[in-house]
Short mmCIF file of N, CA and C and ligand atoms in Angstrom, two decimals:
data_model
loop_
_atom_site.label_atom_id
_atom_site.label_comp_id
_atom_site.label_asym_id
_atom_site.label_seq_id
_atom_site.Cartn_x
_atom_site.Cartn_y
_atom_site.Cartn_z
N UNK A 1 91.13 -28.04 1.67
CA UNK A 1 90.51 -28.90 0.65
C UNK A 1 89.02 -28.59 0.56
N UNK A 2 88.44 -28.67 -0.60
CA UNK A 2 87.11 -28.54 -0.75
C UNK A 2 86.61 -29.57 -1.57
N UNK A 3 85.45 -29.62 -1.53
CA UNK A 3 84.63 -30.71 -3.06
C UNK A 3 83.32 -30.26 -2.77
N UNK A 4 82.93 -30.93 -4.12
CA UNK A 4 81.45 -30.24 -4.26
C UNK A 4 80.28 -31.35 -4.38
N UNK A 5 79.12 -31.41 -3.97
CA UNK A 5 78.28 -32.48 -4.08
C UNK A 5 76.86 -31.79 -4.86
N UNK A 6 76.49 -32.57 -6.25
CA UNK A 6 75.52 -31.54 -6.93
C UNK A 6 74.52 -33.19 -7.00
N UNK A 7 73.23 -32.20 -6.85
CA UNK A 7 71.94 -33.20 -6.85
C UNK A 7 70.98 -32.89 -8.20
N UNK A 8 70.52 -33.52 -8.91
CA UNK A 8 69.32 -32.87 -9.41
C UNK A 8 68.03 -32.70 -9.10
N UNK A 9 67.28 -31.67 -9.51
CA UNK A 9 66.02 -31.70 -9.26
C UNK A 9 65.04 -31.40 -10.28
N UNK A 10 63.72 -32.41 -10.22
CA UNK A 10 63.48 -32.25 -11.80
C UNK A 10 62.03 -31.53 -11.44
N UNK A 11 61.01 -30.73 -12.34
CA UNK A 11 60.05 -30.14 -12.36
C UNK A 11 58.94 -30.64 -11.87
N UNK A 12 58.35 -30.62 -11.03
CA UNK A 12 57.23 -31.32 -10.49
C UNK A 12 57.25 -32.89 -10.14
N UNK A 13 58.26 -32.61 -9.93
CA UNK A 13 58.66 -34.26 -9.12
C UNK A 13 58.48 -34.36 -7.49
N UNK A 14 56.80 -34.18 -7.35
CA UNK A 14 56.55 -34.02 -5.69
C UNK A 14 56.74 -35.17 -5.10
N UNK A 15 57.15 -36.18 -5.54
CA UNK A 15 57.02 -37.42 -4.95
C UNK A 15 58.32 -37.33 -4.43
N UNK A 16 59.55 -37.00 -5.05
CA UNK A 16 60.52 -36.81 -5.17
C UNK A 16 61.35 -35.42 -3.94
N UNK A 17 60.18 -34.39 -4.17
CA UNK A 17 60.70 -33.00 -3.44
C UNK A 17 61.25 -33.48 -2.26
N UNK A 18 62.72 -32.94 -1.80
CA UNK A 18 62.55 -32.64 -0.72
C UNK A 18 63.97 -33.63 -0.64
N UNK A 19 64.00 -34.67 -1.65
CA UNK A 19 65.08 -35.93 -1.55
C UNK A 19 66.26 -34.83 -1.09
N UNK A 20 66.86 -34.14 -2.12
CA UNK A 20 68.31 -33.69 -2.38
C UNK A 20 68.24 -32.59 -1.09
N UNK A 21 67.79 -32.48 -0.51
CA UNK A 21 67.83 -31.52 1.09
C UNK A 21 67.98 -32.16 2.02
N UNK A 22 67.41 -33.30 1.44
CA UNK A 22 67.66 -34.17 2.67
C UNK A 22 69.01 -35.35 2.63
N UNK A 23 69.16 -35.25 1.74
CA UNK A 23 70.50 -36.06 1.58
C UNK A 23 71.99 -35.19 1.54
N UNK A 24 71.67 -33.96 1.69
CA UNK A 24 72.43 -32.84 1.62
C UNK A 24 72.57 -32.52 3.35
N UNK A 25 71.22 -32.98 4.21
CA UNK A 25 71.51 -33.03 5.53
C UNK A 25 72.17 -33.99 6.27
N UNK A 26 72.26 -34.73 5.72
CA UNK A 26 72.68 -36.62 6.05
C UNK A 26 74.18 -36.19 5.68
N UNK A 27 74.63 -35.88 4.47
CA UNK A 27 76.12 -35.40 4.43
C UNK A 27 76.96 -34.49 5.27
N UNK A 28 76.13 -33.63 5.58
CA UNK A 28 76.73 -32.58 6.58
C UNK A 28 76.83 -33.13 8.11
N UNK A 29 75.68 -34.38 8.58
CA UNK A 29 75.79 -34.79 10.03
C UNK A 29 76.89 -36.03 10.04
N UNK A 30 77.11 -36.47 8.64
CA UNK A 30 78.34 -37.09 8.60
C UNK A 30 79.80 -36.64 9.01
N UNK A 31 79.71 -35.22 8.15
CA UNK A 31 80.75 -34.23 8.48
C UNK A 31 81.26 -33.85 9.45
N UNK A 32 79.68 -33.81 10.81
CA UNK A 32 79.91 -33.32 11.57
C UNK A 32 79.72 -31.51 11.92
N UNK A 33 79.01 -31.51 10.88
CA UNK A 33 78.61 -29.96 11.29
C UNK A 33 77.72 -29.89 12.28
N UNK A 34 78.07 -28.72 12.78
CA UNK A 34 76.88 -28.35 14.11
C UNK A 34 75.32 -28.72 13.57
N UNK A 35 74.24 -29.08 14.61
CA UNK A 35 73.02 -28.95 14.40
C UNK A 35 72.58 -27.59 14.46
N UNK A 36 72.77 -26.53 14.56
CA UNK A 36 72.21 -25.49 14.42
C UNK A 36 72.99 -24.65 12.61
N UNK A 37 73.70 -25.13 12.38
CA UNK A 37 74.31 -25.06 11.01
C UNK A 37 73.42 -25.69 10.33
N UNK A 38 73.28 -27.02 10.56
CA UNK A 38 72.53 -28.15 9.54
C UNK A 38 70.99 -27.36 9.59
N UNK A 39 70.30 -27.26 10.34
CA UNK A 39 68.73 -26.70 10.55
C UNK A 39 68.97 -25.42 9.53
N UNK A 40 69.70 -24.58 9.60
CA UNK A 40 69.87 -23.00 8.92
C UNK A 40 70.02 -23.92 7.11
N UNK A 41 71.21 -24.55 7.17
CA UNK A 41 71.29 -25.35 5.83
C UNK A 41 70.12 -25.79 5.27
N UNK A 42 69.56 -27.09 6.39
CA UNK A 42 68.44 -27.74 5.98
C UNK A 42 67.08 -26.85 5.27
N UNK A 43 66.64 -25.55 5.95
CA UNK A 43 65.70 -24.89 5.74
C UNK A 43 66.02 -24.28 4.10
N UNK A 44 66.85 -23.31 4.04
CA UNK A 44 67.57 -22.84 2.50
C UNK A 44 67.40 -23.86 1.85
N UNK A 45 68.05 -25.12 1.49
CA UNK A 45 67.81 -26.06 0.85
C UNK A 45 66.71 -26.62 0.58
N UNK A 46 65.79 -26.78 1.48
CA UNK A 46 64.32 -27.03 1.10
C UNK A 46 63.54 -26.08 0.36
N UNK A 47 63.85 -25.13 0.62
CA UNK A 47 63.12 -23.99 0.15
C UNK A 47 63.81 -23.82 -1.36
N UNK A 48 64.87 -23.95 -1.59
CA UNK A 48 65.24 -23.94 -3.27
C UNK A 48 65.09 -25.22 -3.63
N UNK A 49 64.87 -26.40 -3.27
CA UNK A 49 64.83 -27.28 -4.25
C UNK A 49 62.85 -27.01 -4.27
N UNK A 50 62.31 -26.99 -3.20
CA UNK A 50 61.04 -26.39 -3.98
C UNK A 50 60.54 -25.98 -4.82
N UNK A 51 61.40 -24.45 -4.43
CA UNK A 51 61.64 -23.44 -6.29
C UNK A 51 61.79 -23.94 -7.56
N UNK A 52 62.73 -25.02 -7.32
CA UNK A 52 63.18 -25.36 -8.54
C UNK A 52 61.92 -26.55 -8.93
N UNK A 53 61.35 -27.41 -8.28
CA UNK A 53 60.38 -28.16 -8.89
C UNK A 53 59.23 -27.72 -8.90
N UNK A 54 58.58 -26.14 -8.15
CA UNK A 54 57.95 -25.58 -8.40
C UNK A 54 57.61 -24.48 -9.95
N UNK A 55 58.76 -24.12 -9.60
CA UNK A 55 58.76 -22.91 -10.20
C UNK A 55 59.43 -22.84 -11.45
N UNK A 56 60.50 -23.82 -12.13
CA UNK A 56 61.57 -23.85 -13.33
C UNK A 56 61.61 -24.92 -13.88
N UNK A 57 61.56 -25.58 -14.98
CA UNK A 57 61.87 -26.73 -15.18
C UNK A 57 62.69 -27.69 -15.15
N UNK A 58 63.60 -27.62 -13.82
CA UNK A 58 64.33 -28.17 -13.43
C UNK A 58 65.61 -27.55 -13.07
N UNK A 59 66.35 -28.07 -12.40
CA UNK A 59 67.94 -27.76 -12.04
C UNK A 59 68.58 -28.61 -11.02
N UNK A 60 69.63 -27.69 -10.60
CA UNK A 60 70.46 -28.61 -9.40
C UNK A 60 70.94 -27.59 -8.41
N UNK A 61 71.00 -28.70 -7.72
CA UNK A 61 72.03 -27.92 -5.90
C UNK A 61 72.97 -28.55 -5.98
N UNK A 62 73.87 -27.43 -5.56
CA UNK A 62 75.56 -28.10 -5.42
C UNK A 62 75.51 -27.69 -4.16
N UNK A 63 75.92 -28.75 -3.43
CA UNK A 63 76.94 -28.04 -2.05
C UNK A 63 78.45 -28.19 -1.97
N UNK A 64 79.20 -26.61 -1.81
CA UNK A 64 80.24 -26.89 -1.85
C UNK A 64 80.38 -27.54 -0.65
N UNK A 65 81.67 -28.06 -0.34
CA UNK A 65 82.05 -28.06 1.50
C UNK A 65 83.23 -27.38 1.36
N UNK A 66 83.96 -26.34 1.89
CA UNK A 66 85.27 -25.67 2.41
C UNK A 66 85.52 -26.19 3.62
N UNK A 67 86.96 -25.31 3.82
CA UNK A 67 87.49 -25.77 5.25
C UNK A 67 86.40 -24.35 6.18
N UNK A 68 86.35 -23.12 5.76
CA UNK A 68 85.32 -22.77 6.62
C UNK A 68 83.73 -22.14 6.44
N UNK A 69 83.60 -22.22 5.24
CA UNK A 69 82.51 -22.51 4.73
C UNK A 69 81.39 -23.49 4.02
N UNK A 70 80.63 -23.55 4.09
CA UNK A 70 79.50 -24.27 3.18
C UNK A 70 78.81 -23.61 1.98
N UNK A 71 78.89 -23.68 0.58
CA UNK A 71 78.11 -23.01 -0.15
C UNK A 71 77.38 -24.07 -1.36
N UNK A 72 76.00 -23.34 -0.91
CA UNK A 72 74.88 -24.03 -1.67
C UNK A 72 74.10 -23.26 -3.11
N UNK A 73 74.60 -23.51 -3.97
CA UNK A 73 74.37 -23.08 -5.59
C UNK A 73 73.21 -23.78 -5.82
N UNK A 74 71.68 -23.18 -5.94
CA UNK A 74 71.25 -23.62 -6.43
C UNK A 74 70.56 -22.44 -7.97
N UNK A 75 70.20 -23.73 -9.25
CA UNK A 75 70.55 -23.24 -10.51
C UNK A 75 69.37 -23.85 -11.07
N UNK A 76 68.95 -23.32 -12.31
CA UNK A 76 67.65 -23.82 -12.91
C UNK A 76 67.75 -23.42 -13.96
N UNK A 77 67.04 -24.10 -15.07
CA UNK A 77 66.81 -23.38 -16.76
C UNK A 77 65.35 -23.11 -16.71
N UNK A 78 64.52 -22.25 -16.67
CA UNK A 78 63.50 -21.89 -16.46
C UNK A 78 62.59 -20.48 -16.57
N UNK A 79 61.51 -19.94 -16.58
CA UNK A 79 61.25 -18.92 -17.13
C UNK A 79 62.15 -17.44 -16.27
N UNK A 80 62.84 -17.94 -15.79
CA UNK A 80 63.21 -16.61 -14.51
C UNK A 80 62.25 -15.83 -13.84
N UNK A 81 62.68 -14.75 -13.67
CA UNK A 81 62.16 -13.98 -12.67
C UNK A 81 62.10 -12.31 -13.05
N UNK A 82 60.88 -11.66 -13.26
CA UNK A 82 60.54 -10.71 -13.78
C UNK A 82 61.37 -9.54 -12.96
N UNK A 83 60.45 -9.70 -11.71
CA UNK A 83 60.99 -8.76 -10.87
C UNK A 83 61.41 -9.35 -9.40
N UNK A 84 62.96 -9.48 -9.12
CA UNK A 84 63.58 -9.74 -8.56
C UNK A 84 63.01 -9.60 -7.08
N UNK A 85 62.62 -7.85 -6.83
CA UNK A 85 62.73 -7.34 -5.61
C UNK A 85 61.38 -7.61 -5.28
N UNK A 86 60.05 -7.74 -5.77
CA UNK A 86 58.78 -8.35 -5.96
C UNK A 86 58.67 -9.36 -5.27
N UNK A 87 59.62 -10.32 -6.29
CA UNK A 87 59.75 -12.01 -5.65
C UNK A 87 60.46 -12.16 -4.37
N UNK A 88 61.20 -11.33 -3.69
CA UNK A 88 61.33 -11.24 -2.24
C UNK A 88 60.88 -10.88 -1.57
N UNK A 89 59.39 -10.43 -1.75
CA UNK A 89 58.82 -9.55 -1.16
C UNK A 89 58.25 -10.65 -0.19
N UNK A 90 58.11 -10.56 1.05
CA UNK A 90 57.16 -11.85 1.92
C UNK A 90 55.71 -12.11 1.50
N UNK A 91 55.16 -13.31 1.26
CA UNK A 91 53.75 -13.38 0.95
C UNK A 91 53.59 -13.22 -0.36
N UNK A 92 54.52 -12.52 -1.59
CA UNK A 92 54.10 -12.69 -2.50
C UNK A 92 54.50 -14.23 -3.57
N UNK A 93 53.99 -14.46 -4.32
CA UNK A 93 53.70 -15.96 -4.79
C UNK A 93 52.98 -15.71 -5.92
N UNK A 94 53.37 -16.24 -7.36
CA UNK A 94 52.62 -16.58 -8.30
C UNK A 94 52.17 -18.11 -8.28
N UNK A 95 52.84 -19.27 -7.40
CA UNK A 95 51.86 -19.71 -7.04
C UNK A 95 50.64 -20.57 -7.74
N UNK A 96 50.17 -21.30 -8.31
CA UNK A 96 48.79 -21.53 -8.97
C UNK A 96 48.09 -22.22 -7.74
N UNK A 97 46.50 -22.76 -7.76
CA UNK A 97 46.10 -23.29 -6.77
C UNK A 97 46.28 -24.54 -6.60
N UNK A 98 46.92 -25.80 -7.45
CA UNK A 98 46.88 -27.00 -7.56
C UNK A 98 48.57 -27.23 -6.36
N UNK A 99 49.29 -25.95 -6.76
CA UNK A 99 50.66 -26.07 -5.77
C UNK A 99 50.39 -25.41 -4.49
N UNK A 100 49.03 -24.96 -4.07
CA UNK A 100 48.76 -24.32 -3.22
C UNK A 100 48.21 -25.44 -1.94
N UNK A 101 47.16 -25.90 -2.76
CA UNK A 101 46.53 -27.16 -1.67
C UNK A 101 47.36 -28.10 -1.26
N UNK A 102 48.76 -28.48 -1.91
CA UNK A 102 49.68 -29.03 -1.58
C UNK A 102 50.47 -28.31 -0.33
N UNK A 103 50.60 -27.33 0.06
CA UNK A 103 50.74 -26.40 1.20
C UNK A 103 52.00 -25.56 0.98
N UNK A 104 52.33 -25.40 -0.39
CA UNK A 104 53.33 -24.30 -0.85
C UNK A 104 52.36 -23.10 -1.48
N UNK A 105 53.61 -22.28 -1.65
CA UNK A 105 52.64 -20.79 -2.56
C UNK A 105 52.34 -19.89 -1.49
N UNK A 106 53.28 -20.02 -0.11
CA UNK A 106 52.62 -18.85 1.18
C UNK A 106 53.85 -17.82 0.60
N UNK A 107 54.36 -17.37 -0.47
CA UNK A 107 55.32 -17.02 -1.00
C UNK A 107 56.73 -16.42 0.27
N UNK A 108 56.90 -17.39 1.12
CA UNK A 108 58.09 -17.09 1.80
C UNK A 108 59.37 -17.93 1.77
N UNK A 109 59.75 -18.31 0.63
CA UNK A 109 61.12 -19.30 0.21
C UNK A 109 62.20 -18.66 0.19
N UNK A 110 61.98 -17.44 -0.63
CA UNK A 110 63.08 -16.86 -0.84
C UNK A 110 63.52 -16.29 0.25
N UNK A 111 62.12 -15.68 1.32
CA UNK A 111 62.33 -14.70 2.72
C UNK A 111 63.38 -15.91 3.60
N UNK A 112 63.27 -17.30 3.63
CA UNK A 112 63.58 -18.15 4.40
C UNK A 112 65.19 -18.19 3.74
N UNK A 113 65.48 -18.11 3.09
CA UNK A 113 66.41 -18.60 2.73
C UNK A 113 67.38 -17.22 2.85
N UNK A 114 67.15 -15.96 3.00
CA UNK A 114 67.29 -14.99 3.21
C UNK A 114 67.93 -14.96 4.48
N UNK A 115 66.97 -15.26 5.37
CA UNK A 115 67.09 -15.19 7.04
C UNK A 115 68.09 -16.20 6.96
N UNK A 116 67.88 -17.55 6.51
CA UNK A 116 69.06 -18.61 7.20
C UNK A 116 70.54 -18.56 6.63
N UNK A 117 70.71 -17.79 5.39
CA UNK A 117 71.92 -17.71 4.43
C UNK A 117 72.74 -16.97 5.42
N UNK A 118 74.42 -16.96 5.66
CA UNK A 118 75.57 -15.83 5.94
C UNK A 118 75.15 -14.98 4.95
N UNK A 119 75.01 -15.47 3.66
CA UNK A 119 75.25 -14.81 2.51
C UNK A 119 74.28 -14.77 1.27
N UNK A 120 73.77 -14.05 0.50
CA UNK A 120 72.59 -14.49 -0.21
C UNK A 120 72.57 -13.89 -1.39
N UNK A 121 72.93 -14.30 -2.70
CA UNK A 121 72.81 -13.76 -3.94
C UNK A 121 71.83 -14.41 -4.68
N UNK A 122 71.47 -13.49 -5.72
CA UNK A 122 70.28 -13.94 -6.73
C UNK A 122 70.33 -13.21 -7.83
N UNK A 123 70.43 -13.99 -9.34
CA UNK A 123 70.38 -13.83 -10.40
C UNK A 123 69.27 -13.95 -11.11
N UNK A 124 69.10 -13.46 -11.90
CA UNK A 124 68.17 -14.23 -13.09
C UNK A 124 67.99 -13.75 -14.55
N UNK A 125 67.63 -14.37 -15.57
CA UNK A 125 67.33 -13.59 -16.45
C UNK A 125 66.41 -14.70 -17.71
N UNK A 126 65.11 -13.69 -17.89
CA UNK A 126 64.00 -13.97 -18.66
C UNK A 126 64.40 -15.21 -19.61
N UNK A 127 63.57 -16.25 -19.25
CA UNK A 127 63.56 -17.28 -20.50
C UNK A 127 64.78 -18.35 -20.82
N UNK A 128 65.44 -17.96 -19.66
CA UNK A 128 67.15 -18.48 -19.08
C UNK A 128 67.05 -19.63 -17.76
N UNK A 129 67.05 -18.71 -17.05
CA UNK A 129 67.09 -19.52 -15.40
C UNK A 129 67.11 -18.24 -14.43
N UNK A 130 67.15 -19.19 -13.13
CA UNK A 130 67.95 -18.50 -12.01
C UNK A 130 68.92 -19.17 -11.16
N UNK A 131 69.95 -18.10 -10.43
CA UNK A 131 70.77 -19.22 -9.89
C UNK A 131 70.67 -18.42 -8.68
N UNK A 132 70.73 -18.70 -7.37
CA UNK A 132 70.87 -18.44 -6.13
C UNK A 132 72.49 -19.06 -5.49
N UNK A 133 73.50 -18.41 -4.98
CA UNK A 133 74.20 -18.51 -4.32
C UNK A 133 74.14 -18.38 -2.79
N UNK A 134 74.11 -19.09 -1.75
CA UNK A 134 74.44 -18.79 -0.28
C UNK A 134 75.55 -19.83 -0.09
N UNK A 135 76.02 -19.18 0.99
CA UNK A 135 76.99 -19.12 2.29
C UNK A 135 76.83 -19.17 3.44
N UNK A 136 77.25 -19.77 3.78
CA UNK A 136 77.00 -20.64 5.62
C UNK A 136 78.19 -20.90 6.09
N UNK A 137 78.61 -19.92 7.04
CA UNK A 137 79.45 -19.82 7.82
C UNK A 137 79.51 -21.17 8.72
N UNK A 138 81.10 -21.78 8.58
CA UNK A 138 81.13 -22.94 9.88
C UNK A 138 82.04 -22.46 10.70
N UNK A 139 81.99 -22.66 11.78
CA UNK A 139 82.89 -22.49 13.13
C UNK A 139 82.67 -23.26 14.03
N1 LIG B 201 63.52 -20.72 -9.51
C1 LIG B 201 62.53 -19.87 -9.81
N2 LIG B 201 62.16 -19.66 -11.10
C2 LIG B 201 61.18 -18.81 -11.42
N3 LIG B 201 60.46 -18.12 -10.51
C3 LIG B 201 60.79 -18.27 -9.20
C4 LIG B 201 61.81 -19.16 -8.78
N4 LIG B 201 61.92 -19.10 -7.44
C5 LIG B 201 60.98 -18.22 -7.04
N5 LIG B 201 60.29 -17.72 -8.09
C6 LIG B 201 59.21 -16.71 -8.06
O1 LIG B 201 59.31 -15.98 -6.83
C7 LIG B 201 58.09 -16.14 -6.09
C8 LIG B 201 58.40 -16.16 -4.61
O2 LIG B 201 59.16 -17.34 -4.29
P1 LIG B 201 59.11 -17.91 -2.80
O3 LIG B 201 59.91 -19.15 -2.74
O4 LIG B 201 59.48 -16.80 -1.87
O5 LIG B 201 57.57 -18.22 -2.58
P2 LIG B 201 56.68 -19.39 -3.19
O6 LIG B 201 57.55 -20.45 -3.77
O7 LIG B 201 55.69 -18.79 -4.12
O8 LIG B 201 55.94 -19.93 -1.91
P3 LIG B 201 56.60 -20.80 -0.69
O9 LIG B 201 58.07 -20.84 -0.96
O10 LIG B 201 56.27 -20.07 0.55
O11 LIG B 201 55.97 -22.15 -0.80
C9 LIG B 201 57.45 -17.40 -6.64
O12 LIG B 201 56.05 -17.43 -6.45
C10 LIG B 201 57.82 -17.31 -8.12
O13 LIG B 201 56.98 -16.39 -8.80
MG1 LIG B 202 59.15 -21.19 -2.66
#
């Protein structure tokens, strides 16, 4: 059996950042997933719902739950992403300074979410969105 749990996240809603990661962690310690699952989860998830109120004008995270996986879709309508392999690059960040003094913009979201994913896909296209797929292995 599977089901899916989708949150929204809206564009510069800092007051807000951070809700749907964290209520996405609260579901999983319900579940009963390992704490070293949830921390790998927790981190990815923070780091895209960031993106998304950083960087797009909004979207959502779905978490699937499987019987042995976890997968976290997160999706946006927003200017996309020029250059894909750029924007993974560690440290790089477009960034402005007003999201900077707030203590984002060290451009490593995507690197994080990289490291903590089983699995890590990324789409995008100009003037559309982006959608990020990962996978998190449970055992
Ligand atoms: N959902 C998105 N829509 C459009 N651009 C994005 C999106 N996510 C990331 N980017 C682009 O990729 C860059 C790198 O993203 P990344 O999350 O790695 O770093 P950051 O958000 O700039 O800084 P940090 O995550 O460390 O606070 C961003 O600066 C932005 O230009
Ligand atoms: Mg980021």
């Amino acid at each position: 059996m599977s089901y899916e749990l989708v949150f929204d996240v809206k564009r510069g809603d800092f007051d807000k950042a951070g809700e749907a990661s964290r209520k996405i962690k609260h579901t999983l310690q319900q579940l009963g997933v390992s704490n070293r699952i949830i921390r790998k989860i927790s981190i990815a998830g923070y780091e895209g719902e960031m993106n998304l109120a950083i960087h797009s004008l909004g979207g959502k995270i779905i978490l699937a739950v499987g019987e042995n996986k976890l997968t976290l879709t997160i999706e946006d309508v927003g200017p996309g992403i020029p250059d894909i392999k750029l924007a993974m690059t560690e440290g790089f960040s477009t960034a402005g300074d007003e999201v900077r003094s707030m203590g984002f913009g060290a451009g490593m979201g995507l690197t994080n979410m990289v490291k903590n994913a089983d699995a890590f896909e990324i789409t995008s296209e100009i003037n559309e969105g982006t959608k990020i797929v990962m996978n998190f292995i449970i055992q």
